[in-house]
Amino acid sequence: MDLSQIAKQIKDASENIFLIYAFNSTGKTRLSVEYKEAAKNTDGRQTGVYYNAFSEDLFVWDNEHTKLDIVPSSLNQYHSQLNERDVMEKLKPYNPKYDFLFKSYDNPEQGFASISFFMKGDEEQHPVKISRGEERIFIWCFFLALIEVDSWTGEQSDYFFIDDPVSSMDDHNIFITAFTLMNLIENHYERKKIIITTHHIGLATILSDWLSKGEKANKFKATRRGEKNKYKISILEKIGDQYELSNPRNSVLLYHLRVLQILDTAIQEDSLEVYHLALLRQVLENIASFLGVGQFQYVLQQIGFTEESGRMADIINALTHQKVYYPQVGVMVPDNKQILIDVYNALMGKYHFVLHN
């Protein structure tokens, strides 16, 4: 399928909550755009609200005057129904170290032109530039406050599509964002379709657990025989120039297990390519980090490659100089393919990962 077909599949599904995990550069943002098109009214009007990289691009730093400019858009007409308190209420869980003020256009109906930030307690309000992570959190909270403006979400009331709201956030703030997303789900899932996509396996795992096994999980599960759950957890995968929305096997969403599943399938189908070595390296580095060591060569020693661990590490290093998110494409030569298979089999023999394949 292409992304427009994936978007239609989600739109037509009976589930009201979609949690979709995908590697970076798979097409999550493009999927949000395709969904926007698929969900339009017959007269071409938008029927829902989305948050993605384009939403973030509406905010641009003016470094000369130390302010965050807001690019004019159709959303500006709703700004007049917001104030600083509304956004600060959403920011509170993130414990911001700054205050801020909105600057409106001369005509208030045009909304806000920019935002100035200053440190808490600074009575003279000297403008400061906040960090990239703080900026992303602020934009996310601005959006959260804006979706409570009834005149906007009342007109476009069919869905929320939220794509990767956790860029540049640390682990603590990612957990807080997961909490805000669950609040959004709880408050709206009975009336709207809510689609959340993310490349962050931590966020995906937290939300997956809360939806399927959390304290309030029963409200999202089928109540009668023959009914479906109100949520669906999926993985967006790109296969060649086509896409697939697959189900994680037995709700496996832990990153290293998902990567091992990919490797296992490629080995079984004899479809190993060069980028699979990059995935193997990711698993080795994750295990090394868990064991408290800095080099994945240690893991190679632990799984039995004692004398040749240095040579094996050098080979894997040399063949994985590109990041896993920008994979190399090409069939592996037999010697390198055998190295991957030998290391994979030794890993599984040592640590006994359960993949549910």
Tab-separated table of C-alpha atoms in Angstrom:
chain	number	residue	atom	x	y	z
A	1	MET	CA	0.000	0.000	0.000
A	2	ASP	CA	0.994	3.632	-0.335
A	3	LEU	CA	0.535	6.178	2.454
A	4	SER	CA	-2.790	7.434	1.098
A	5	GLN	CA	-4.146	3.876	1.349
A	6	ILE	CA	-2.750	3.540	4.878
A	7	ALA	CA	-4.488	6.816	5.803
A	8	LYS	CA	-7.790	5.550	4.420
A	9	GLN	CA	-7.349	2.267	6.286
A	10	ILE	CA	-7.000	4.176	9.573
A	11	LYS	CA	-9.906	6.507	8.737
A	12	ASP	CA	-12.248	3.611	7.960
A	13	ALA	CA	-11.210	1.465	10.949
A	14	SER	CA	-13.655	0.990	13.800
A	15	GLU	CA	-11.032	1.728	16.468
A	16	ASN	CA	-10.977	5.315	17.732
A	17	ILE	CA	-7.425	5.234	19.145
A	18	PHE	CA	-4.416	4.475	16.951
A	19	LEU	CA	-0.895	4.291	18.382
A	20	ILE	CA	1.639	3.881	15.576
A	21	TYR	CA	5.382	3.318	16.047
A	22	ALA	CA	7.887	3.730	13.204
A	23	PHE	CA	11.588	4.293	12.726
A	24	ASN	CA	12.631	7.822	11.786
A	25	SER	CA	12.331	8.677	8.082
A	26	THR	CA	9.657	6.030	7.537
A	27	GLY	CA	6.889	8.478	6.630
A	28	LYS	CA	4.990	9.412	9.804
A	29	THR	CA	4.697	13.116	8.973
A	30	ARG	CA	3.682	12.343	5.391
A	31	LEU	CA	1.057	9.965	6.780
A	32	SER	CA	-0.401	12.807	8.869
A	33	VAL	CA	-0.684	14.917	5.692
A	34	GLU	CA	-2.300	12.040	3.771
A	35	TYR	CA	-4.762	11.514	6.616
A	36	LYS	CA	-5.680	15.201	6.545
A	37	GLU	CA	-6.495	14.816	2.838
A	38	ALA	CA	-8.384	11.549	3.297
A	39	ALA	CA	-10.538	12.994	6.079
A	40	LYS	CA	-11.626	16.190	4.282
A	41	ASN	CA	-15.302	16.913	3.719
A	42	THR	CA	-16.733	16.610	0.228
A	43	ASP	CA	-16.423	20.393	-0.058
A	44	GLY	CA	-12.701	20.182	0.785
A	45	ARG	CA	-12.875	21.504	4.354
A	46	GLN	CA	-10.748	20.097	7.175
A	47	THR	CA	-12.590	17.817	9.603
A	48	GLY	CA	-9.952	17.458	12.309
A	49	VAL	CA	-6.898	18.901	14.011
A	50	TYR	CA	-3.332	17.761	13.497
A	51	TYR	CA	0.032	18.430	15.120
A	52	ASN	CA	3.213	17.589	13.246
A	53	ALA	CA	6.480	19.079	12.006
A	54	PHE	CA	4.518	21.633	9.986
A	55	SER	CA	2.832	22.805	13.189
A	56	GLU	CA	6.253	23.295	14.789
A	57	ASP	CA	7.443	25.192	11.703
A	58	LEU	CA	4.899	27.929	12.480
A	59	PHE	CA	7.273	29.052	15.262
A	60	VAL	CA	10.573	30.647	14.193
A	61	TRP	CA	13.210	32.343	16.348
A	62	ASP	CA	14.094	35.961	15.695
A	63	ASN	CA	17.569	35.854	17.231
A	64	GLU	CA	18.228	39.560	16.704
A	65	HIS	CA	15.284	40.564	18.906
A	66	THR	CA	15.218	37.393	21.047
A	67	LYS	CA	11.614	36.430	20.408
A	68	LEU	CA	9.756	33.497	18.936
A	69	ASP	CA	7.812	34.654	15.890
A	70	ILE	CA	4.575	32.964	14.882
A	71	VAL	CA	4.122	32.489	11.145
A	72	PRO	CA	0.599	33.647	10.184
A	73	SER	CA	-1.764	30.778	9.414
A	74	SER	CA	-5.432	29.855	9.611
A	75	LEU	CA	-4.910	29.182	13.330
A	76	ASN	CA	-4.268	32.847	14.108
A	77	GLN	CA	-7.988	33.563	14.090
A	78	TYR	CA	-8.327	31.457	17.249
A	79	HIS	CA	-5.435	33.016	19.191
A	80	SER	CA	-7.669	35.704	20.712
A	81	GLN	CA	-9.379	32.990	22.752
A	82	LEU	CA	-6.059	32.082	24.415
A	83	ASN	CA	-3.986	33.849	27.056
A	84	GLU	CA	-0.722	33.166	28.893
A	85	ARG	CA	-2.505	31.419	31.770
A	86	ASP	CA	-4.074	28.857	29.424
A	87	VAL	CA	-0.688	27.827	28.043
A	88	MET	CA	1.061	27.977	31.429
A	89	GLU	CA	-1.535	25.567	32.808
A	90	LYS	CA	-0.405	23.017	30.205
A	91	LEU	CA	3.261	23.809	30.896
A	92	LYS	CA	3.081	23.312	34.676
A	93	PRO	CA	3.850	19.552	34.683
A	94	TYR	CA	7.089	20.325	32.802
A	95	ASN	CA	8.192	22.767	35.536
A	96	PRO	CA	9.300	25.592	33.202
A	97	LYS	CA	12.061	27.935	34.419
A	98	TYR	CA	10.703	30.862	32.418
A	99	ASP	CA	7.653	33.100	32.009
A	100	PHE	CA	6.431	34.505	28.711
A	101	LEU	CA	4.214	37.129	27.113
A	102	PHE	CA	2.271	37.083	23.874
A	103	LYS	CA	2.523	40.048	21.528
A	104	SER	CA	-0.598	40.518	19.421
A	105	TYR	CA	-0.956	42.250	16.081
A	106	ASP	CA	-2.488	45.714	16.116
A	107	ASN	CA	-5.671	44.055	14.962
A	108	PRO	CA	-6.393	41.452	17.694
A	109	GLU	CA	-8.357	39.338	15.202
A	110	GLN	CA	-5.034	38.560	13.499
A	111	GLY	CA	-3.865	36.742	16.640
A	112	PHE	CA	-0.378	36.632	18.116
A	113	ALA	CA	2.666	37.894	16.236
A	114	SER	CA	5.351	36.609	18.606
A	115	ILE	CA	6.231	35.358	22.087
A	116	SER	CA	8.890	36.785	24.399
A	117	PHE	CA	10.454	34.692	27.163
A	118	PHE	CA	12.117	35.850	30.378
A	119	MET	CA	13.374	34.157	33.526
A	120	LYS	CA	10.996	33.691	36.436
A	121	GLY	CA	11.392	36.504	38.951
A	122	ASP	CA	12.847	38.931	36.407
A	123	GLU	CA	10.646	41.974	36.996
A	124	GLU	CA	12.282	43.871	34.121
A	125	GLN	CA	11.483	40.958	31.805
A	126	HIS	CA	14.760	40.823	29.903
A	127	PRO	CA	14.154	38.608	26.853
A	128	VAL	CA	15.996	35.277	26.806
A	129	LYS	CA	16.227	32.443	24.309
A	130	ILE	CA	15.024	29.135	25.680
A	131	SER	CA	16.621	25.810	24.758
A	132	ARG	CA	15.546	23.673	21.822
A	133	GLY	CA	13.920	21.182	24.179
A	134	GLU	CA	12.097	23.932	26.091
A	135	GLU	CA	10.929	25.418	22.793
A	136	ARG	CA	9.460	22.100	21.636
A	137	ILE	CA	7.678	21.633	24.962
A	138	PHE	CA	6.288	25.172	24.774
A	139	ILE	CA	4.960	24.659	21.226
A	140	TRP	CA	3.375	21.359	22.260
A	141	CYS	CA	1.654	23.028	25.243
A	142	PHE	CA	0.543	25.958	23.076
A	143	PHE	CA	-1.090	23.388	20.804
A	144	LEU	CA	-2.693	21.571	23.757
A	145	ALA	CA	-4.198	24.844	24.960
A	146	LEU	CA	-5.353	25.732	21.454
A	147	ILE	CA	-7.257	22.483	20.913
A	148	GLU	CA	-9.494	23.428	23.827
A	149	VAL	CA	-10.714	26.439	21.850
A	150	ASP	CA	-14.208	25.246	20.958
A	151	SER	CA	-14.624	27.432	17.906
A	152	TRP	CA	-11.678	25.615	16.275
A	153	THR	CA	-12.150	22.047	17.433
A	154	GLY	CA	-15.913	22.409	17.187
A	155	GLU	CA	-15.581	23.082	13.466
A	156	GLN	CA	-12.955	20.366	12.981
A	157	SER	CA	-14.209	17.807	15.441
A	158	ASP	CA	-13.618	14.410	13.829
A	159	TYR	CA	-10.047	13.617	14.849
A	160	PHE	CA	-6.736	14.577	16.441
A	161	PHE	CA	-3.621	13.458	14.555
A	162	ILE	CA	-0.505	13.952	16.689
A	163	ASP	CA	2.842	13.159	15.092
A	164	ASP	CA	5.968	12.863	17.262
A	165	PRO	CA	5.420	15.507	19.975
A	166	VAL	CA	8.601	14.475	21.863
A	167	SER	CA	11.456	15.675	19.645
A	168	SER	CA	14.353	17.130	21.672
A	169	MET	CA	12.820	16.022	24.991
A	170	ASP	CA	14.629	14.137	27.747
A	171	ASP	CA	13.220	10.962	29.308
A	172	HIS	CA	11.461	12.747	32.178
A	173	ASN	CA	9.614	15.109	29.856
A	174	ILE	CA	8.750	12.260	27.510
A	175	PHE	CA	6.973	10.564	30.419
A	176	ILE	CA	5.078	13.783	31.184
A	177	THR	CA	4.110	14.053	27.516
A	178	ALA	CA	2.820	10.472	27.615
A	179	PHE	CA	0.669	11.499	30.583
A	180	THR	CA	-0.730	14.530	28.699
A	181	LEU	CA	-1.486	12.307	25.699
A	182	MET	CA	-3.371	9.844	27.882
A	183	ASN	CA	-5.425	12.733	29.289
A	184	LEU	CA	-6.193	13.789	25.730
A	185	ILE	CA	-7.216	10.245	24.839
A	186	GLU	CA	-9.435	9.847	27.905
A	187	ASN	CA	-11.166	13.168	27.347
A	188	HIS	CA	-11.900	12.724	23.647
A	189	TYR	CA	-11.696	9.091	22.460
A	190	GLU	CA	-15.467	8.509	22.659
A	191	ARG	CA	-16.198	11.394	20.273
A	192	LYS	CA	-13.081	11.662	18.083
A	193	LYS	CA	-10.572	9.447	16.361
A	194	ILE	CA	-7.136	9.994	17.932
A	195	ILE	CA	-4.015	8.986	15.997
A	196	ILE	CA	-0.600	9.228	17.653
A	197	THR	CA	2.580	8.416	15.743
A	198	THR	CA	6.087	8.349	17.197
A	199	HIS	CA	9.629	7.196	16.498
A	200	HIS	CA	10.367	7.129	20.242
A	201	ILE	CA	10.100	3.565	21.502
A	202	GLY	CA	9.856	4.746	25.123
A	203	LEU	CA	6.786	6.862	24.429
A	204	ALA	CA	5.239	4.095	22.334
A	205	THR	CA	5.860	1.500	25.055
A	206	ILE	CA	4.424	3.662	27.850
A	207	LEU	CA	1.254	4.458	25.916
A	208	SER	CA	0.910	0.856	24.749
A	209	ASP	CA	1.130	-0.423	28.323
A	210	TRP	CA	-1.342	2.155	29.636
A	211	LEU	CA	-3.855	1.404	26.900
A	212	SER	CA	-3.618	-2.374	27.175
A	213	LYS	CA	-2.658	-3.026	30.823
A	214	GLY	CA	-2.976	0.233	32.766
A	215	GLU	CA	-5.364	1.081	35.585
A	216	LYS	CA	-7.910	2.485	33.131
A	217	ALA	CA	-7.331	-0.078	30.383
A	218	ASN	CA	-10.789	-1.615	30.755
A	219	LYS	CA	-12.480	1.472	29.333
A	220	PHE	CA	-10.538	0.989	26.090
A	221	LYS	CA	-11.295	-2.727	25.727
A	222	ALA	CA	-14.228	-4.460	24.073
A	223	THR	CA	-17.152	-4.895	26.440
A	224	ARG	CA	-19.272	-7.348	24.439
A	225	ARG	CA	-18.573	-10.517	22.532
A	226	GLY	CA	-17.667	-9.789	18.924
A	227	GLU	CA	-16.643	-6.209	19.629
A	228	LYS	CA	-13.154	-4.854	18.939
A	229	ASN	CA	-10.992	-2.966	21.384
A	230	LYS	CA	-11.281	0.797	21.073
A	231	TYR	CA	-7.535	1.060	20.417
A	232	LYS	CA	-5.111	-0.397	17.895
A	233	ILE	CA	-1.336	-0.540	18.303
A	234	SER	CA	0.568	-0.772	15.029
A	235	ILE	CA	4.011	-0.473	13.452
A	236	LEU	CA	4.418	1.513	10.251
A	237	GLU	CA	6.981	-0.213	8.050
A	238	LYS	CA	8.361	0.675	4.635
A	239	ILE	CA	9.055	-2.276	2.361
A	240	GLY	CA	10.656	-1.073	-0.862
A	241	ASP	CA	8.415	1.757	-2.054
A	242	GLN	CA	5.351	0.353	-0.285
A	243	TYR	CA	4.088	0.663	3.291
A	244	GLU	CA	2.500	-1.707	5.738
A	245	LEU	CA	0.656	-1.113	9.001
A	246	SER	CA	1.547	-4.263	10.911
A	247	ASN	CA	0.638	-5.490	14.374
A	248	PRO	CA	3.452	-5.897	16.936
A	249	ARG	CA	3.653	-9.569	17.770
A	250	ASN	CA	2.218	-10.127	21.242
A	251	SER	CA	2.481	-6.368	21.841
A	252	VAL	CA	6.289	-6.430	21.482
A	253	LEU	CA	7.296	-2.764	21.364
A	254	LEU	CA	10.641	-2.834	23.150
A	255	TYR	CA	13.196	-1.474	20.704
A	256	HIS	CA	15.782	-4.258	20.946
A	257	LEU	CA	13.114	-6.961	20.635
A	258	ARG	CA	11.607	-5.281	17.598
A	259	VAL	CA	15.023	-5.060	15.929
A	260	LEU	CA	15.735	-8.713	16.750
A	261	GLN	CA	12.412	-9.642	15.146
A	262	ILE	CA	13.466	-7.809	11.985
A	263	LEU	CA	16.829	-9.600	11.965
A	264	ASP	CA	15.229	-12.979	12.611
A	265	THR	CA	12.812	-12.530	9.708
A	266	ALA	CA	15.603	-11.420	7.343
A	267	ILE	CA	17.718	-14.453	8.297
A	268	GLN	CA	14.827	-16.880	7.894
A	269	GLU	CA	13.880	-15.418	4.505
A	270	ASP	CA	17.520	-15.098	3.351
A	271	SER	CA	16.922	-11.402	2.640
A	272	LEU	CA	19.778	-9.849	4.608
A	273	GLU	CA	21.002	-6.475	3.382
A	274	VAL	CA	23.863	-4.250	4.505
A	275	TYR	CA	21.662	-2.132	6.769
A	276	HIS	CA	20.822	-5.198	8.891
A	277	LEU	CA	24.367	-4.999	10.272
A	278	ALA	CA	23.545	-1.493	11.520
A	279	LEU	CA	20.506	-2.920	13.293
A	280	LEU	CA	22.654	-5.670	14.831
A	281	ARG	CA	25.070	-3.049	16.103
A	282	GLN	CA	22.165	-1.175	17.729
A	283	VAL	CA	21.215	-4.326	19.645
A	284	LEU	CA	24.816	-4.937	20.747
A	285	GLU	CA	25.123	-1.337	21.964
A	286	ASN	CA	21.826	-1.539	23.859
A	287	ILE	CA	22.971	-4.681	25.650
A	288	ALA	CA	26.370	-3.139	26.406
A	289	SER	CA	24.650	-0.092	27.901
A	290	PHE	CA	22.389	-2.316	30.003
A	291	LEU	CA	25.450	-4.194	31.291
A	292	GLY	CA	27.120	-0.898	32.221
A	293	VAL	CA	29.972	-0.991	29.706
A	294	GLY	CA	30.746	1.433	26.925
A	295	GLN	CA	31.843	-0.854	24.092
A	296	PHE	CA	29.807	-3.520	22.339
A	297	GLN	CA	33.015	-5.547	21.941
A	298	TYR	CA	32.421	-6.623	25.556
A	299	VAL	CA	29.108	-8.188	24.509
A	300	LEU	CA	30.855	-10.061	21.701
A	301	GLN	CA	33.237	-11.505	24.300
A	302	GLN	CA	30.343	-12.479	26.567
A	303	ILE	CA	28.590	-14.399	23.812
A	304	GLY	CA	31.671	-16.413	22.922
A	305	PHE	CA	33.752	-14.393	20.467
A	306	THR	CA	36.668	-14.035	22.872
A	307	GLU	CA	39.788	-14.078	20.711
A	308	GLU	CA	38.234	-12.589	17.605
A	309	SER	CA	36.002	-10.010	19.358
A	310	GLY	CA	38.261	-7.127	18.337
A	311	ARG	CA	38.261	-8.195	14.694
A	312	MET	CA	34.496	-8.696	14.725
A	313	ALA	CA	33.963	-5.280	16.297
A	314	ASP	CA	36.202	-3.671	13.666
A	315	ILE	CA	34.243	-5.303	10.857
A	316	ILE	CA	30.887	-4.222	12.294
A	317	ASN	CA	32.235	-0.704	12.869
A	318	ALA	CA	33.539	-0.467	9.313
A	319	LEU	CA	30.271	-1.655	7.766
A	320	THR	CA	27.976	0.498	9.914
A	321	HIS	CA	29.441	3.959	9.506
A	322	GLN	CA	26.040	5.284	8.468
A	323	LYS	CA	23.251	5.721	10.976
A	324	VAL	CA	20.587	3.033	11.143
A	325	TYR	CA	17.941	5.654	10.300
A	326	TYR	CA	19.555	6.175	6.869
A	327	PRO	CA	20.149	2.571	5.889
A	328	GLN	CA	22.461	1.381	3.184
A	329	VAL	CA	20.750	-0.805	0.636
A	330	GLY	CA	22.366	-3.797	-0.992
A	331	VAL	CA	22.767	-7.526	-0.668
A	332	MET	CA	25.497	-8.560	1.747
A	333	VAL	CA	28.504	-10.567	0.626
A	334	PRO	CA	28.446	-14.137	2.002
A	335	ASP	CA	31.257	-13.609	4.544
A	336	ASN	CA	29.565	-10.591	6.130
A	337	LYS	CA	26.217	-12.341	6.060
A	338	GLN	CA	27.743	-15.253	7.987
A	339	ILE	CA	29.207	-12.868	10.585
A	340	LEU	CA	25.761	-11.401	11.210
A	341	ILE	CA	24.132	-14.819	11.461
A	342	ASP	CA	26.839	-16.128	13.826
A	343	VAL	CA	26.554	-13.098	16.130
A	344	TYR	CA	22.746	-13.232	16.053
A	345	ASN	CA	22.681	-16.938	16.925
A	346	ALA	CA	25.203	-16.420	19.739
A	347	LEU	CA	23.119	-13.550	21.162
A	348	MET	CA	19.974	-15.658	21.163
A	349	GLY	CA	21.843	-18.603	22.672
A	350	LYS	CA	23.280	-16.475	25.485
A	351	TYR	CA	20.341	-14.237	26.407
A	352	HIS	CA	17.317	-16.282	25.240
A	353	PHE	CA	15.231	-13.344	23.989
A	354	VAL	CA	11.619	-14.338	23.362
A	355	LEU	CA	10.514	-12.803	20.048
A	356	HIS	CA	7.037	-14.333	19.565
A	357	ASN	CA	7.766	-14.846	15.865
